[in-house]
Amino acid sequence: AQSVTQLGSHVSVSEGALVLLRCNYSSSVPPYLFWYVQYPNQGLQLLLKYTSAATLVKGINGFEAEFKKSETSFHLTKPSAHMSDAAEYFCAAHTGTASKLTFGTGTRLQVTL
Amino acid sequence: NAGVMQNPRHLVRRRGQEARLRCSPVKGHSHVYWYRQLPEEGLKFMVYLQKENIIDESGMPKERFSAEFPKEGPSILRIQQVVRGDSAAYFCASSPGAPNTGELFFGEGSRLTVL
């Protein structure tokens, strides 16, 4: 069964610092991978997706993620955090044959002055 | 273009009552998904529907929960005889085709509180 693990339920960074949110997947077949962001009391918005093209994927709001098959990881990064980045971030995976996205438990990002 | 529309945004029910949550997908999308989000947890898949068909309901509780996506009108998630443990945010998502490589478009959720 496919699973998605997000290490760290809460991450706090200073404004301007590097953001690194970790995601590991387990899948018997190469998955399609996604990062979504959820702002308070809102739905999920797609940040970026990996679908077996380039391993480094650029998304909206300056975020990017790198697919590393050897590490079964898809970590999300942003060089310089902004206060508006404070939100909850979800990693999700899809094998292409399954009918559903499998989500991680989420990482709440806090950005401090 | 309107996104996924869910209503009501907030719903309060007493134990034993019924809850009906509605979802209108993005115009032109024929695939609908329901997810449940409990506090401090991720989203849990419930059901995947196409028009008039349930494709995958592996995440639906066996009792009290049902979903439909009729030929006309919104998708409905129905919870009968609600219990406190049903309190959660229920998210609907849609996609234009099968969920192979495309993204899902999410609504803003319906937050159910059971008293």
Tab-separated table of C-alpha atoms in Angstrom:
chain	number	residue	atom	x	y	z
A	1	ALA	CA	0.000	0.000	0.000
A	2	GLN	CA	1.139	3.459	-0.799
A	3	SER	CA	1.941	5.851	2.030
A	4	VAL	CA	3.242	9.362	2.420
A	5	THR	CA	5.249	10.482	5.435
A	6	GLN	CA	5.868	14.080	6.382
A	7	LEU	CA	8.537	14.509	9.028
A	8	GLY	CA	7.768	17.299	11.443
A	9	SER	CA	4.204	18.324	12.083
A	10	HIS	CA	5.353	21.854	12.927
A	11	VAL	CA	8.229	23.816	11.428
A	12	SER	CA	9.191	27.329	12.454
A	13	VAL	CA	11.535	29.539	10.460
A	14	SER	CA	12.515	33.172	10.567
A	15	GLU	CA	11.424	35.478	7.791
A	16	GLY	CA	14.072	35.341	5.069
A	17	ALA	CA	15.366	31.933	6.126
A	18	LEU	CA	15.330	28.752	4.083
A	19	VAL	CA	12.168	26.678	4.194
A	20	LEU	CA	12.565	22.893	4.052
A	21	LEU	CA	9.551	20.635	4.445
A	22	ARG	CA	10.208	16.931	4.200
A	23	CYS	CA	8.182	14.291	2.414
A	24	ASN	CA	8.942	10.636	1.844
A	25	TYR	CA	6.791	8.179	-0.016
A	26	SER	CA	6.599	4.457	-0.247
A	27	SER	CA	5.398	3.047	-3.479
A	28	SER	CA	6.032	-0.045	-5.515
A	29	VAL	CA	5.728	1.955	-8.716
A	30	PRO	CA	6.962	5.446	-9.581
A	31	PRO	CA	4.401	7.811	-8.168
A	32	TYR	CA	3.075	11.152	-9.171
A	33	LEU	CA	3.794	13.556	-6.340
A	34	PHE	CA	2.158	16.772	-5.270
A	35	TRP	CA	2.507	19.523	-2.708
A	36	TYR	CA	-0.610	21.364	-1.620
A	37	VAL	CA	-0.951	24.363	0.687
A	38	GLN	CA	-3.890	25.063	2.962
A	39	TYR	CA	-4.484	28.463	4.510
A	40	PRO	CA	-6.728	28.675	7.592
A	41	ASN	CA	-10.342	27.780	6.920
A	42	GLN	CA	-9.714	27.314	3.235
A	43	GLY	CA	-9.396	24.441	0.817
A	44	LEU	CA	-6.193	23.049	-0.597
A	45	GLN	CA	-4.321	24.763	-3.374
A	46	LEU	CA	-1.793	23.022	-5.587
A	47	LEU	CA	1.760	24.320	-5.172
A	48	LEU	CA	3.502	21.983	-7.587
A	49	LYS	CA	3.459	18.490	-9.013
A	50	TYR	CA	5.935	15.901	-10.249
A	51	THR	CA	4.787	13.638	-13.067
A	52	SER	CA	8.037	11.946	-14.211
A	53	ALA	CA	9.389	14.809	-16.280
A	54	ALA	CA	12.099	16.988	-14.702
A	55	THR	CA	13.114	15.887	-11.232
A	56	LEU	CA	13.320	19.485	-10.020
A	57	VAL	CA	9.882	20.986	-10.069
A	58	LYS	CA	9.149	24.663	-9.675
A	59	GLY	CA	5.846	25.788	-8.287
A	60	ILE	CA	4.018	28.909	-7.315
A	61	ASN	CA	5.126	31.463	-4.737
A	62	GLY	CA	8.814	30.602	-5.153
A	63	PHE	CA	8.529	27.014	-3.943
A	64	GLU	CA	10.255	24.090	-5.568
A	65	ALA	CA	10.694	20.398	-4.864
A	66	GLU	CA	13.143	17.757	-5.991
A	67	PHE	CA	12.210	14.179	-6.690
A	68	LYS	CA	14.916	11.789	-5.482
A	69	LYS	CA	14.099	8.228	-6.340
A	70	SER	CA	17.075	6.806	-4.446
A	71	GLU	CA	15.842	8.467	-1.276
A	72	THR	CA	12.113	8.112	-2.060
A	73	SER	CA	11.804	11.771	-1.159
A	74	PHE	CA	10.100	14.860	-2.506
A	75	HIS	CA	11.108	17.646	-0.139
A	76	LEU	CA	9.695	21.137	-0.563
A	77	THR	CA	11.984	24.140	-0.362
A	78	LYS	CA	11.916	27.897	-0.641
A	79	PRO	CA	15.099	29.959	-0.376
A	80	SER	CA	13.600	32.810	1.619
A	81	ALA	CA	10.500	32.538	3.784
A	82	HIS	CA	7.869	35.239	3.797
A	83	MET	CA	5.260	35.857	6.459
A	84	SER	CA	2.561	35.006	3.932
A	85	ASP	CA	3.978	31.471	3.632
A	86	ALA	CA	2.569	30.578	7.048
A	87	ALA	CA	0.114	27.775	6.330
A	88	GLU	CA	-0.226	24.016	6.404
A	89	TYR	CA	1.513	22.046	3.681
A	90	PHE	CA	0.506	18.611	2.501
A	91	CYS	CA	2.469	16.175	0.415
A	92	ALA	CA	0.426	13.735	-1.637
A	93	ALA	CA	1.126	10.799	-3.924
A	94	HIS	CA	-0.662	8.974	-6.655
A	95	THR	CA	0.588	5.886	-8.441
A	96	GLY	CA	-1.332	6.482	-11.605
A	97	THR	CA	-3.245	3.272	-11.309
A	98	ALA	CA	-4.964	4.165	-8.086
A	99	SER	CA	-8.093	6.209	-7.991
A	100	LYS	CA	-7.130	8.477	-5.144
A	101	LEU	CA	-4.459	10.797	-3.843
A	102	THR	CA	-2.852	9.667	-0.609
A	103	PHE	CA	-1.974	12.572	1.668
A	104	GLY	CA	0.603	12.970	4.373
A	105	THR	CA	-0.468	14.279	7.773
A	106	GLY	CA	0.697	17.790	6.966
A	107	THR	CA	3.328	20.213	8.219
A	108	ARG	CA	2.324	23.508	9.750
A	109	LEU	CA	4.799	26.206	8.796
A	110	GLN	CA	5.227	29.160	11.106
A	111	VAL	CA	7.212	32.194	9.970
A	112	THR	CA	8.552	34.539	12.635
A	113	LEU	CA	10.044	37.999	12.436
B	1	ASN	CA	-14.558	30.319	-13.927
B	2	ALA	CA	-16.056	29.185	-10.688
B	3	GLY	CA	-14.064	26.687	-8.696
B	4	VAL	CA	-15.414	23.839	-6.649
B	5	MET	CA	-18.342	25.108	-4.623
B	6	GLN	CA	-19.292	23.464	-1.381
B	7	ASN	CA	-22.208	24.204	0.866
B	8	PRO	CA	-22.901	24.683	3.575
B	9	ARG	CA	-19.537	25.975	4.765
B	10	HIS	CA	-20.538	25.296	8.352
B	11	LEU	CA	-23.130	22.871	9.609
B	12	VAL	CA	-24.161	22.108	13.169
B	13	ARG	CA	-26.133	18.982	13.949
B	14	ARG	CA	-27.219	17.205	17.093
B	15	ARG	CA	-26.438	13.551	17.575
B	16	GLY	CA	-28.829	11.385	15.609
B	17	GLN	CA	-29.650	13.986	12.967
B	18	GLU	CA	-28.719	13.818	9.298
B	19	ALA	CA	-26.091	15.919	7.566
B	20	ARG	CA	-26.114	16.618	3.848
B	21	LEU	CA	-23.095	18.202	2.234
B	22	ARG	CA	-23.197	19.449	-1.331
B	23	CYS	CA	-20.467	19.871	-3.887
B	24	SER	CA	-20.627	21.445	-7.316
B	25	PRO	CA	-17.450	20.610	-9.242
B	26	VAL	CA	-15.591	22.889	-11.577
B	27	LYS	CA	-17.635	23.344	-14.727
B	28	GLY	CA	-16.781	20.562	-17.140
B	29	HIS	CA	-15.298	18.271	-14.498
B	30	SER	CA	-16.968	14.900	-14.303
B	31	HIS	CA	-14.859	13.358	-11.520
B	32	VAL	CA	-15.574	14.148	-7.890
B	33	TYR	CA	-13.789	13.104	-4.716
B	34	TRP	CA	-14.679	13.489	-1.065
B	35	TYR	CA	-12.058	13.724	1.664
B	36	ARG	CA	-12.392	14.096	5.425
B	37	GLN	CA	-9.996	16.066	7.571
B	38	LEU	CA	-9.932	15.500	11.291
B	39	PRO	CA	-8.121	17.916	13.633
B	40	GLU	CA	-4.332	17.489	13.484
B	41	GLU	CA	-4.657	14.878	10.759
B	42	GLY	CA	-4.230	14.848	7.039
B	43	LEU	CA	-6.926	14.343	4.503
B	44	LYS	CA	-8.421	10.901	4.352
B	45	PHE	CA	-9.932	9.701	1.110
B	46	MET	CA	-13.563	8.726	1.333
B	47	VAL	CA	-15.056	8.213	-2.106
B	48	TYR	CA	-14.476	8.836	-5.806
B	49	LEU	CA	-17.445	9.302	-8.119
B	50	GLN	CA	-18.168	9.980	-11.717
B	51	LYS	CA	-21.556	10.997	-12.995
B	52	GLU	CA	-24.063	8.460	-11.648
B	53	ASN	CA	-21.321	6.020	-10.686
B	54	ILE	CA	-19.331	5.288	-7.564
B	55	ILE	CA	-15.846	4.340	-8.720
B	56	ASP	CA	-14.070	3.806	-5.417
B	57	GLU	CA	-15.676	3.969	-1.987
B	58	SER	CA	-12.905	2.214	-0.108
B	59	GLY	CA	-12.606	5.086	2.362
B	60	MET	CA	-16.265	5.336	3.260
B	61	PRO	CA	-17.437	4.022	6.624
B	62	LYS	CA	-19.628	0.997	6.044
B	63	GLU	CA	-22.614	2.447	7.847
B	64	ARG	CA	-24.415	5.782	7.899
B	65	PHE	CA	-22.368	7.347	5.079
B	66	SER	CA	-23.406	7.525	1.452
B	67	ALA	CA	-22.491	9.588	-1.577
B	68	GLU	CA	-23.974	10.273	-4.948
B	69	PHE	CA	-23.208	12.298	-8.034
B	70	PRO	CA	-26.381	12.413	-10.117
B	71	LYS	CA	-26.587	13.192	-13.788
B	72	GLU	CA	-27.920	16.609	-12.937
B	73	GLY	CA	-27.033	18.614	-9.875
B	74	PRO	CA	-24.306	18.558	-7.277
B	75	SER	CA	-22.623	15.657	-5.599
B	76	ILE	CA	-24.072	14.900	-2.166
B	77	LEU	CA	-22.338	13.377	0.844
B	78	ARG	CA	-24.938	12.176	3.295
B	79	ILE	CA	-24.302	11.215	6.887
B	80	GLN	CA	-27.187	9.654	8.746
B	81	GLN	CA	-27.565	9.555	12.524
B	82	VAL	CA	-24.489	11.664	13.100
B	83	VAL	CA	-22.250	11.062	16.102
B	84	ARG	CA	-19.680	13.342	17.709
B	85	GLY	CA	-16.877	11.510	15.933
B	86	ASP	CA	-18.266	12.717	12.611
B	87	SER	CA	-17.239	16.274	13.478
B	88	ALA	CA	-14.671	17.183	10.848
B	89	ALA	CA	-14.027	19.222	7.739
B	90	TYR	CA	-15.254	17.520	4.601
B	91	PHE	CA	-13.559	18.530	1.389
B	92	CYS	CA	-14.759	17.939	-2.109
B	93	ALA	CA	-12.424	17.966	-5.081
B	94	SER	CA	-12.911	17.563	-8.794
B	95	SER	CA	-10.817	16.784	-11.845
B	96	PRO	CA	-11.513	16.978	-15.563
B	97	GLY	CA	-10.509	13.394	-16.174
B	98	ALA	CA	-9.263	10.345	-14.367
B	99	PRO	CA	-6.888	11.177	-11.501
B	100	ASN	CA	-3.774	9.837	-13.209
B	101	THR	CA	-1.498	12.805	-13.445
B	102	GLY	CA	-3.651	15.809	-13.058
B	103	GLU	CA	-4.267	17.901	-10.038
B	104	LEU	CA	-7.398	17.892	-7.997
B	105	PHE	CA	-9.234	21.138	-7.518
B	106	PHE	CA	-10.476	21.499	-3.958
B	107	GLY	CA	-13.395	23.355	-2.509
B	108	GLU	CA	-13.158	25.318	0.707
B	109	GLY	CA	-14.722	22.551	2.721
B	110	SER	CA	-17.800	21.995	4.834
B	111	ARG	CA	-17.163	21.985	8.556
B	112	LEU	CA	-19.521	19.726	10.425
B	113	THR	CA	-19.944	20.081	14.159
B	114	VAL	CA	-21.972	17.472	16.004
B	115	LEU	CA	-23.252	18.538	19.401
